[in-house]
Coordinates of C-alpha atoms and ligand atoms in Angstrom, one line a residue:
M1 CA -74.1 51.9 -8.6
S2 CA -72.5 54.3 -10.7
A3 CA -75.4 56.6 -11.7
S4 CA -73.4 57.0 -15.2
L5 CA -74.2 52.9 -15.4
H6 CA -77.4 53.5 -14.9
Q7 CA -77.6 55.7 -18.4
S8 CA -76.8 52.8 -20.2
L9 CA -79.1 50.1 -22.1
W10 CA -76.9 47.0 -20.9
F11 CA -77.8 47.5 -17.7
D12 CA -81.6 47.8 -18.1
T13 CA -81.8 44.5 -19.7
L14 CA -78.9 43.4 -17.5
G15 CA -82.1 40.8 -15.9
E16 CA -80.9 41.4 -12.3
P17 CA -79.7 43.6 -9.7
L18 CA -76.9 45.2 -9.8
T19 CA -75.5 43.8 -6.7
Y20 CA -71.6 44.8 -4.5
R21 CA -69.4 42.2 -3.5
A22 CA -68.1 42.7 0.4
S23 CA -64.8 45.2 -0.1
L24 CA -61.3 44.8 1.7
N25 CA -61.2 45.8 4.6
Q26 CA -58.1 43.8 6.2
D27 CA -54.3 43.1 5.4
I28 CA -54.2 40.1 2.4
N29 CA -51.8 38.2 0.7
A30 CA -51.7 36.8 -2.3
D31 CA -49.5 34.2 -5.2
V32 CA -51.2 37.3 -7.8
A33 CA -52.8 40.8 -7.2
I34 CA -55.1 41.8 -9.6
I35 CA -56.5 45.4 -10.4
G36 CA -60.0 46.2 -12.0
A37 CA -62.1 43.6 -12.1
G38 CA -63.0 44.2 -16.7
Y39 CA -62.4 41.6 -19.2
T40 CA -58.6 41.0 -18.8
G41 CA -58.7 41.0 -15.0
L42 CA -61.1 38.4 -15.6
W43 CA -59.8 36.6 -18.2
T44 CA -56.3 36.4 -16.7
A45 CA -57.4 35.4 -13.0
Y46 CA -60.2 32.7 -15.3
Y47 CA -56.3 31.1 -17.4
L48 CA -54.1 31.3 -14.6
K49 CA -57.0 29.3 -12.0
Q50 CA -57.6 27.2 -14.4
K51 CA -54.1 26.6 -15.1
A52 CA -52.8 26.7 -11.6
P53 CA -55.1 26.0 -9.3
Q54 CA -53.4 26.2 -6.4
L55 CA -52.9 29.8 -6.8
N56 CA -54.4 32.4 -4.3
I57 CA -55.6 35.0 -6.6
V58 CA -57.8 38.3 -5.3
I59 CA -59.1 41.2 -8.2
V60 CA -60.3 44.5 -6.7
D61 CA -61.9 46.7 -7.6
A62 CA -63.0 50.1 -6.9
Q63 CA -66.7 49.9 -8.3
C64 CA -67.6 46.6 -8.6
A65 CA -67.4 44.4 -12.5
G66 CA -68.6 46.3 -15.5
E67 CA -68.3 49.5 -14.2
G68 CA -65.4 49.8 -16.5
A69 CA -65.5 49.8 -20.2
S70 CA -66.3 46.1 -20.2
G71 CA -70.4 47.1 -19.1
R72 CA -70.6 49.2 -21.3
N73 CA -69.2 48.7 -24.9
G74 CA -71.0 48.3 -28.1
G75 CA -71.0 44.6 -27.5
W76 CA -68.9 44.0 -30.7
L77 CA -66.4 40.5 -30.0
M78 CA -63.8 40.8 -32.1
G79 CA -61.4 38.1 -33.8
S80 CA -59.2 41.4 -33.8
F81 CA -57.6 44.2 -32.8
V82 CA -56.4 46.8 -33.5
G83 CA -52.9 47.5 -35.0
D84 CA -53.3 43.0 -35.5
S85 CA -50.9 43.7 -38.6
H86 CA -47.9 44.9 -37.2
Y87 CA -48.2 41.1 -35.8
L88 CA -48.5 39.6 -38.7
A89 CA -46.8 42.1 -40.5
G90 CA -43.0 40.0 -42.6
Q91 CA -45.0 36.5 -41.4
S92 CA -46.4 35.1 -44.2
G93 CA -47.2 30.3 -45.1
E94 CA -47.2 28.8 -41.5
A95 CA -46.4 31.1 -39.4
F96 CA -49.1 34.1 -40.8
Q97 CA -51.6 31.3 -40.3
Q98 CA -50.4 30.7 -36.4
T99 CA -50.7 34.3 -35.7
K100 CA -54.4 34.9 -37.8
Q101 CA -55.3 31.0 -36.8
L102 CA -54.5 32.9 -33.1
I103 CA -56.1 36.9 -33.3
Q104 CA -59.2 34.8 -34.6
S105 CA -59.2 32.0 -32.7
P106 CA -61.6 35.2 -29.4
I107 CA -64.9 33.9 -30.8
A108 CA -64.6 30.2 -30.6
E109 CA -63.2 30.1 -27.4
V110 CA -65.8 32.8 -25.7
E111 CA -68.1 31.1 -27.0
N112 CA -67.2 27.3 -25.6
I113 CA -66.3 29.0 -22.2
L114 CA -70.7 30.8 -22.4
S115 CA -71.2 27.1 -23.3
R116 CA -68.8 25.0 -20.2
H117 CA -70.6 27.6 -17.6
Q118 CA -74.3 28.1 -19.0
L119 CA -73.6 31.9 -19.3
D120 CA -75.8 33.6 -21.4
C121 CA -74.9 37.1 -22.8
D122 CA -76.5 37.4 -25.7
F123 CA -74.4 35.7 -27.9
V124 CA -74.3 35.2 -31.4
H125 CA -71.7 34.3 -34.0
S126 CA -73.4 37.0 -36.4
G127 CA -70.8 38.0 -38.7
N128 CA -69.3 41.9 -39.9
L129 CA -70.1 44.2 -42.1
R130 CA -68.2 47.4 -42.3
V131 CA -70.4 49.3 -44.6
A132 CA -69.7 52.3 -47.6
A133 CA -72.9 54.4 -46.4
R134 CA -72.7 58.2 -47.5
Y135 CA -70.9 59.6 -49.7
P136 CA -68.8 57.7 -53.3
E137 CA -65.6 58.3 -52.0
Q138 CA -66.3 55.4 -49.2
L139 CA -66.8 52.7 -51.5
A140 CA -63.1 53.7 -52.8
A141 CA -61.8 53.9 -49.3
L142 CA -63.2 50.6 -48.5
R143 CA -62.2 48.4 -52.3
Q144 CA -58.7 49.8 -51.2
E145 CA -59.6 48.2 -46.9
F146 CA -60.5 45.1 -49.0
N147 CA -57.1 44.4 -51.1
D148 CA -54.8 45.7 -48.7
L149 CA -56.3 43.0 -46.5
Y150 CA -55.3 40.1 -48.8
A151 CA -52.3 41.8 -49.8
Q152 CA -51.4 41.0 -46.2
G153 CA -52.8 37.0 -46.4
Y154 CA -56.7 37.4 -46.3
D155 CA -58.5 35.5 -48.1
E156 CA -62.2 34.5 -49.4
T157 CA -62.9 32.5 -45.6
D158 CA -61.9 35.9 -43.8
F159 CA -63.0 39.2 -45.4
R160 CA -65.3 39.1 -48.5
F161 CA -66.4 42.0 -50.6
I162 CA -70.6 42.6 -51.2
Q163 CA -72.1 44.7 -53.2
G164 CA -76.6 44.5 -54.8
D165 CA -78.8 42.3 -54.1
E166 CA -76.5 40.8 -51.1
L167 CA -75.8 43.9 -49.5
A168 CA -79.4 44.8 -48.9
A169 CA -79.9 40.9 -48.0
S170 CA -77.4 41.8 -45.1
I171 CA -78.2 45.5 -44.5
K172 CA -80.8 47.9 -46.0
M173 CA -78.2 51.8 -45.5
R174 CA -79.1 54.9 -47.0
A175 CA -76.5 54.7 -48.9
G176 CA -75.3 51.3 -49.4
Q177 CA -72.6 50.7 -52.4
G178 CA -70.7 47.9 -51.3
A179 CA -69.9 46.9 -47.7
I180 CA -66.8 43.4 -46.6
Y181 CA -68.5 41.0 -44.9
T182 CA -66.9 39.7 -42.4
P183 CA -67.7 36.4 -40.1
H184 CA -64.9 36.6 -37.9
C185 CA -67.4 39.1 -35.1
A186 CA -70.0 37.8 -32.8
T187 CA -72.2 40.2 -30.7
I188 CA -73.0 40.1 -27.2
H189 CA -74.4 42.2 -24.2
P190 CA -71.1 43.3 -22.8
L191 CA -73.1 43.8 -18.9
K192 CA -73.8 39.8 -18.7
L193 CA -70.7 38.7 -20.1
V194 CA -68.4 40.6 -17.5
R195 CA -70.9 40.2 -14.9
G196 CA -71.3 36.4 -15.5
L197 CA -67.8 36.1 -15.6
A198 CA -67.6 37.7 -12.3
N199 CA -69.0 35.0 -11.4
I200 CA -67.5 31.6 -12.3
V201 CA -64.6 33.2 -11.5
E202 CA -65.3 32.9 -7.6
S203 CA -66.9 29.6 -7.6
M204 CA -63.2 29.1 -9.2
G205 CA -61.8 30.1 -6.0
V206 CA -60.4 34.1 -6.5
G207 CA -61.3 36.1 -4.0
L208 CA -63.2 39.0 -5.8
Y209 CA -64.2 42.6 -3.9
D210 CA -65.7 45.2 -4.8
N211 CA -66.0 49.2 -3.5
T212 CA -62.1 49.0 -3.3
K213 CA -60.4 51.9 -4.5
V214 CA -55.9 51.0 -5.2
V215 CA -54.0 54.6 -3.9
G216 CA -50.8 52.7 -4.7
F217 CA -48.8 49.7 -6.5
G218 CA -45.1 48.7 -6.8
D219 CA -42.4 46.5 -4.9
G220 CA -44.7 43.7 -4.2
L221 CA -47.8 46.2 -3.0
V222 CA -50.7 46.7 -3.5
R223 CA -52.1 49.7 -1.2
C224 CA -56.1 50.4 -1.3
E225 CA -57.6 52.4 1.1
N226 CA -58.6 50.9 3.8
A227 CA -56.2 47.3 2.4
S228 CA -53.5 46.6 1.5
I229 CA -52.6 43.7 -0.5
R230 CA -49.3 41.5 -0.2
A231 CA -48.3 39.7 -3.5
D232 CA -45.7 38.2 -5.7
I233 CA -47.1 39.6 -9.0
I234 CA -49.3 41.9 -9.5
V235 CA -51.6 42.6 -12.6
P236 CA -52.7 46.0 -13.0
A237 CA -55.8 45.4 -15.6
L238 CA -57.1 49.2 -15.9
E239 CA -56.5 49.7 -19.6
G240 CA -58.3 53.7 -19.9
Y241 CA -57.8 54.4 -15.9
Q242 CA -54.1 53.4 -15.7
G243 CA -53.5 57.3 -14.9
E244 CA -55.2 57.3 -12.1
V245 CA -52.5 54.5 -10.3
H246 CA -50.3 55.2 -9.4
G247 CA -47.8 52.8 -9.3
Q248 CA -44.1 52.9 -6.9
G249 CA -40.1 53.4 -8.3
E250 CA -40.2 51.8 -11.7
V251 CA -43.6 50.8 -12.2
S252 CA -44.3 55.0 -10.9
S253 CA -46.5 55.7 -14.3
L254 CA -47.5 52.6 -16.7
G255 CA -50.4 56.0 -17.4
R256 CA -47.7 57.6 -20.0
Y257 CA -48.1 54.1 -21.9
T258 CA -51.9 54.8 -22.5
L259 CA -54.1 57.3 -23.3
P260 CA -58.0 57.2 -22.3
V261 CA -60.1 57.9 -24.8
Q262 CA -64.1 58.8 -24.4
S263 CA -66.7 56.8 -26.5
L264 CA -70.3 57.7 -26.6
L265 CA -73.6 54.9 -27.6
I266 CA -76.8 55.2 -28.3
A267 CA -79.6 53.2 -28.3
T268 CA -83.5 53.6 -29.5
E269 CA -86.8 52.0 -28.5
P270 CA -87.4 48.1 -29.8
L271 CA -88.4 48.2 -33.8
D272 CA -91.4 45.6 -34.6
D273 CA -90.7 43.6 -36.9
S274 CA -92.1 46.1 -39.8
Q275 CA -88.9 48.1 -39.0
W276 CA -86.7 45.7 -38.9
Q277 CA -88.3 45.3 -42.6
L278 CA -87.0 48.7 -43.5
I279 CA -83.1 47.9 -42.3
G280 CA -82.0 44.0 -42.5
L281 CA -79.8 42.5 -39.9
S282 CA -81.3 40.0 -39.0
H283 CA -78.6 37.7 -37.9
R284 CA -78.2 40.6 -35.5
A285 CA -74.5 41.6 -37.6
T286 CA -72.5 44.4 -36.1
F287 CA -72.2 46.8 -38.7
S288 CA -69.7 50.0 -39.0
D289 CA -70.4 53.0 -41.3
A290 CA -67.0 52.7 -43.7
A291 CA -66.0 56.1 -42.0
R292 CA -62.5 57.9 -40.7
Q293 CA -64.5 58.2 -37.7
V294 CA -65.0 55.1 -36.0
T295 CA -68.7 54.0 -35.5
Y296 CA -69.9 51.0 -34.7
G297 CA -73.5 48.6 -34.1
Q298 CA -75.7 46.0 -32.9
R299 CA -78.8 45.0 -33.7
T300 CA -79.6 43.9 -29.7
L301 CA -82.0 40.5 -28.9
D302 CA -84.8 42.7 -27.5
G303 CA -84.4 44.1 -31.8
R304 CA -82.8 48.2 -29.8
L305 CA -80.8 49.6 -32.7
V306 CA -77.0 50.1 -30.0
F307 CA -74.8 52.7 -32.2
G308 CA -71.7 54.6 -31.0
A309 CA -68.9 57.0 -31.8
R310 CA -65.6 57.8 -31.1
G311 CA -65.4 60.0 -29.3
G312 CA -62.6 62.5 -27.7
Y313 CA -60.1 63.2 -25.6
R314 CA -59.7 65.5 -22.1
Y315 CA -56.8 67.9 -21.1
G316 CA -54.7 65.5 -18.9
G317 CA -55.8 62.6 -20.0
K318 CA -58.9 62.4 -17.6
T319 CA -61.2 59.9 -17.8
Q320 CA -65.2 59.8 -18.3
T321 CA -68.4 57.8 -17.4
A322 CA -71.0 60.5 -16.9
F323 CA -72.2 62.2 -20.2
E324 CA -75.1 64.5 -20.6
P325 CA -78.0 63.3 -21.6
N326 CA -79.6 65.9 -23.7
S327 CA -75.8 67.1 -25.0
E328 CA -74.3 67.6 -28.6
A329 CA -72.7 64.5 -28.6
F330 CA -75.6 62.7 -28.2
R331 CA -77.1 64.7 -31.1
W332 CA -74.4 64.1 -33.5
R333 CA -74.9 59.9 -32.7
S334 CA -78.4 60.6 -33.3
D335 CA -78.5 62.3 -36.7
L336 CA -76.0 59.9 -38.1
L337 CA -77.9 57.1 -37.4
V338 CA -81.1 58.3 -38.9
D339 CA -78.8 59.4 -42.1
L340 CA -77.7 56.9 -42.2
F341 CA -81.2 54.2 -41.5
P342 CA -83.6 56.8 -42.3
S343 CA -86.4 55.4 -41.7
L344 CA -85.3 55.5 -38.3
K345 CA -86.5 58.7 -38.2
S346 CA -89.5 59.3 -35.9
I347 CA -87.7 55.7 -33.3
Q348 CA -87.1 57.4 -30.0
I349 CA -84.0 57.1 -28.5
T350 CA -84.0 55.5 -25.1
H351 CA -81.0 55.9 -23.9
G352 CA -76.9 57.5 -23.9
W353 CA -73.9 56.6 -22.3
G354 CA -70.4 56.1 -22.9
G355 CA -67.1 54.7 -20.9
T356 CA -63.0 55.6 -21.6
L357 CA -61.0 53.2 -23.3
A358 CA -56.9 53.7 -24.0
M359 CA -55.1 53.7 -27.3
A360 CA -52.0 52.1 -26.6
R361 CA -48.7 54.6 -28.3
R362 CA -48.1 51.9 -31.1
F363 CA -51.5 51.3 -31.7
A364 CA -51.1 47.4 -30.7
P365 CA -52.3 45.8 -27.5
H366 CA -49.4 43.8 -25.8
A367 CA -48.9 41.3 -22.8
I368 CA -45.7 41.8 -21.0
F369 CA -44.0 40.4 -17.7
D370 CA -41.9 41.8 -15.9
K371 CA -40.7 39.8 -14.0
R372 CA -38.3 41.2 -12.1
N373 CA -40.8 44.5 -11.1
G374 CA -43.8 41.8 -10.1
I375 CA -45.7 43.4 -12.5
A376 CA -47.9 41.8 -14.9
L377 CA -50.0 44.1 -17.7
A378 CA -51.8 44.1 -20.8
G379 CA -53.7 46.5 -23.2
G380 CA -54.0 48.8 -25.4
Y381 CA -56.7 47.8 -27.5
G382 CA -58.0 51.0 -28.6
G383 CA -61.7 50.5 -28.3
E384 CA -60.9 47.0 -29.8
G385 CA -61.3 44.6 -26.8
V386 CA -63.5 42.7 -26.1
G387 CA -62.3 39.6 -27.7
A388 CA -58.7 40.8 -27.4
S389 CA -58.7 40.6 -23.7
N390 CA -59.4 37.0 -23.7
L391 CA -56.7 36.2 -26.1
F392 CA -54.3 39.2 -23.9
G393 CA -55.5 37.6 -20.5
R394 CA -54.8 34.1 -22.0
T395 CA -51.5 35.6 -23.2
L396 CA -50.9 36.9 -19.3
S397 CA -51.9 33.6 -18.2
D398 CA -48.9 31.7 -20.2
L399 CA -46.0 34.2 -19.1
I400 CA -47.0 34.8 -16.0
L401 CA -46.7 30.9 -15.6
E402 CA -43.9 31.3 -17.1
R403 CA -45.3 28.4 -20.1
D404 CA -43.6 27.6 -24.1
S405 CA -46.9 27.8 -25.9
Q406 CA -47.5 29.0 -28.8
L407 CA -49.2 32.6 -27.4
A408 CA -46.3 33.1 -24.7
R409 CA -44.0 33.3 -27.9
S410 CA -46.2 34.6 -30.2
P411 CA -45.3 38.6 -31.4
W412 CA -47.8 40.5 -28.9
A413 CA -46.3 38.4 -25.5
H414 CA -42.6 40.0 -24.1
V415 CA -41.4 38.7 -20.9
S416 CA -39.4 42.7 -20.2
E417 CA -39.2 45.9 -18.5
V418 CA -42.4 47.5 -19.2
K419 CA -40.2 51.0 -20.2
A420 CA -38.4 48.9 -23.1
V421 CA -41.2 47.3 -24.6
L422 CA -44.3 50.9 -25.2
K423 CA -43.6 53.3 -26.2
P424 CA -44.7 56.8 -23.6
W425 CA -47.4 59.6 -25.2
E426 CA -46.2 63.2 -26.0
P427 CA -46.5 64.7 -22.9
E428 CA -49.5 67.7 -22.7
P429 CA -50.2 69.9 -24.3
F430 CA -48.1 67.1 -27.2
R431 CA -51.5 65.2 -26.3
W432 CA -54.1 66.8 -26.5
L433 CA -53.3 69.6 -29.5
S434 CA -51.9 66.7 -31.2
Y435 CA -55.4 64.6 -31.0
Q436 CA -57.4 67.9 -31.3
L437 CA -56.1 68.1 -34.6
I438 CA -56.3 64.3 -36.1
N439 CA -60.6 64.9 -35.3
R440 CA -60.6 68.8 -37.0
V441 CA -59.2 66.9 -40.0
F442 CA -61.3 64.4 -39.8
S443 CA -64.5 66.2 -39.5
W444 CA -62.9 68.2 -42.5
E445 CA -62.7 65.6 -45.2
E446 CA -66.2 63.8 -43.6
R447 CA -67.7 67.2 -44.3
L448 CA -66.0 68.1 -47.4
C449 CA -67.2 64.3 -48.4
Q450 CA -70.6 64.3 -47.8
Q451 CA -71.2 68.0 -49.9
A452 CA -72.0 66.7 -53.2
S453 CA -70.4 70.3 -55.8
G454 CA -67.5 70.6 -53.1
S455 CA -64.1 71.3 -54.2
S456 CA -62.7 68.0 -55.6
L457 CA -59.4 69.9 -54.5
Q458 CA -60.6 71.1 -51.5
K459 CA -61.8 67.5 -50.9
C460 CA -57.7 65.7 -51.9
V461 CA -56.3 67.9 -49.8
A462 CA -58.1 67.1 -47.1
T463 CA -58.3 63.3 -48.4
A464 CA -54.3 63.4 -48.4
L465 CA -53.8 64.8 -44.5
A466 CA -56.1 62.9 -43.8
K467 CA -54.9 59.8 -44.6
R468 CA -50.8 61.1 -43.4
L469 CA -52.1 61.1 -39.8
E470 CA -53.8 58.0 -39.9
A471 CA -50.1 56.7 -41.7
L472 CA -48.6 58.8 -37.8
M473 CA -50.5 56.6 -35.8
H474 CA -49.6 53.4 -37.0
Ligands
FAD1 C1 -68.4 53.1 -24.8 C2 -66.9 52.1 -25.0 C3 -67.8 50.8 -26.4 C4 -66.9 49.7 -26.9 N1 -66.9 49.0 -27.7 C5 -66.3 48.2 -28.0 C6 -66.6 46.4 -28.9 O1 -67.9 47.2 -29.2 N2 -66.3 45.9 -29.5 C7 -64.9 46.4 -28.7 O2 -64.2 45.8 -29.0 N3 -63.7 46.6 -27.8 C8 -64.9 48.3 -27.6 N4 -64.3 48.9 -26.7 C9 -63.7 48.5 -25.8 C10 -63.3 47.5 -25.2 O3 -65.1 47.7 -24.5 C11 -62.3 47.6 -23.4 O4 -61.7 47.0 -24.6 C12 -62.5 46.5 -22.4 O5 -63.5 46.3 -21.6 C13 -61.3 47.3 -21.2 O6 -61.7 45.5 -20.3 P1 -59.9 46.0 -19.5 O7 -60.4 44.8 -18.6 O8 -58.9 45.8 -19.5 O9 -60.6 47.5 -18.8 P2 -62.4 48.3 -18.2 O10 -63.4 47.3 -18.3 O11 -62.2 49.8 -18.1 O12 -61.8 47.3 -16.4 C14 -61.2 48.4 -15.5 C15 -61.4 48.5 -14.5 O13 -60.8 48.7 -13.3 C16 -61.2 49.7 -12.4 N5 -60.4 50.5 -12.3 C17 -60.5 51.6 -11.8 N6 -59.4 53.2 -11.4 C18 -59.5 51.5 -9.7 C19 -58.7 51.6 -8.6 N7 -58.1 52.8 -8.1 N8 -58.8 50.6 -7.9 C20 -59.2 49.2 -8.3 N9 -59.5 49.0 -9.9 C21 -59.8 50.7 -10.9 C22 -62.6 49.4 -13.3 O14 -63.8 50.6 -12.0 C23 -63.1 49.0 -13.9 O15 -63.8 47.8 -13.4 C24 -65.7 50.0 -26.0 C25 -65.3 50.3 -25.2 C26 -65.8 51.9 -24.7 C27 -66.0 52.9 -23.8

């Protein structure tokens, strides 16, 4: 087990030891070889095996299921994803409703599968609250977000604006002024989901190999450190790690299409009932602070608060899974948590961990079957992949099996060469410089908005600049 996974609350509350499967030590053949036992690889295998049981499928992971973002995340299983508005844009009427239902489908789909396979991952269909809770400008921005959602075609079954007593009954943040509530989110224990899913696909006949690091792939061959797999179709389900594993020929540098970004979380000690009365979240709704810096939280089944925020980008797109426990990065998150819930001032933070996610250049995920090169690819979830990986794994399985389905005809599905669909990120140092610029402008805007006495002209300039940069991102 990697030391970094050990830092995580999910590891401590898994309820069973993290055992490793055998590694691959001899050359084998497969119909489909999947690289990476995270949600994407596992869901793709699950649906392929369900729809075509005769397929010989193998999954290899450099460590084990759950070592990547799938075992480390904030446990929001969302019925939405980064960039879903791209896919809904221009659609109306029946077409809009159908695409919207597909986007929202992972919650019910996963709930059914959990029940069918008796997999317990602390799932609760909790809903989500995005709260304006620290400074006045957040309320106006949140109202605008809400209006934009309705302008797009969503309605009160998808999003409601709540304030006053209704807000206080749901969540009590220091300066809670309003929130967007959506029922389209569930709360889970992420490591239980990915570990359980690995067991399920294995029981369906998929071969899983741990401690099997892939060093290259392409032209029908996956080269691992001690063996190789000859396969008709290769699925590099690597997300944040895509840049670290090189392909051959046409698919030599898939890493240029993803930007690996770190995200970090903390967990409190278990809180007692009196402490929960000061916070709310009785239905365990996931929550975030409505700021441009992405934050996310959940109330765990064992009564802790888990709270995270998006972090940095490392020059050259390096991944990171181990984080210094006493670092400023964790202190900043606990200060923000106490700012949102002042009653947590004396509560102990027991865990701090993080992982690497991936942003696609168009800020929307994709499912691509590059038939000519024998590659099938899904990802680019931008930190919202828990639910989306189910949808995109499901889509990818239909593309691979060449089914004419609603998923295969969805706007995120492509049968095409990868390079014809995806836009590459700019080379260094532009990637790193742009990321620093965006982060600094967002932080500057935050600082100004938090100062009640700050100059309104400065605030306007900072907000205009932040909006401009945000628009460029989409
Ligand atoms: C801290 C954090 C919080 C997040 N919170 C949320 C959230 O609350 N809700 C949400 O929707 N999304 C969240 N996300 C994003 C979500 O976790 C990811 O989008 C999702 O888990 C991606 O799954 P994946 O299978 O594509 O990738 P991963 O889970 O990263 O899997 C990739 C796998 O590839 C393996 N691998 C790497 N290199 C090699 C190699 N050379 N050979 C073989 N195998 C290799 C890794 O060991 C890993 O198991 C969060 C991400 C992070 C990091």
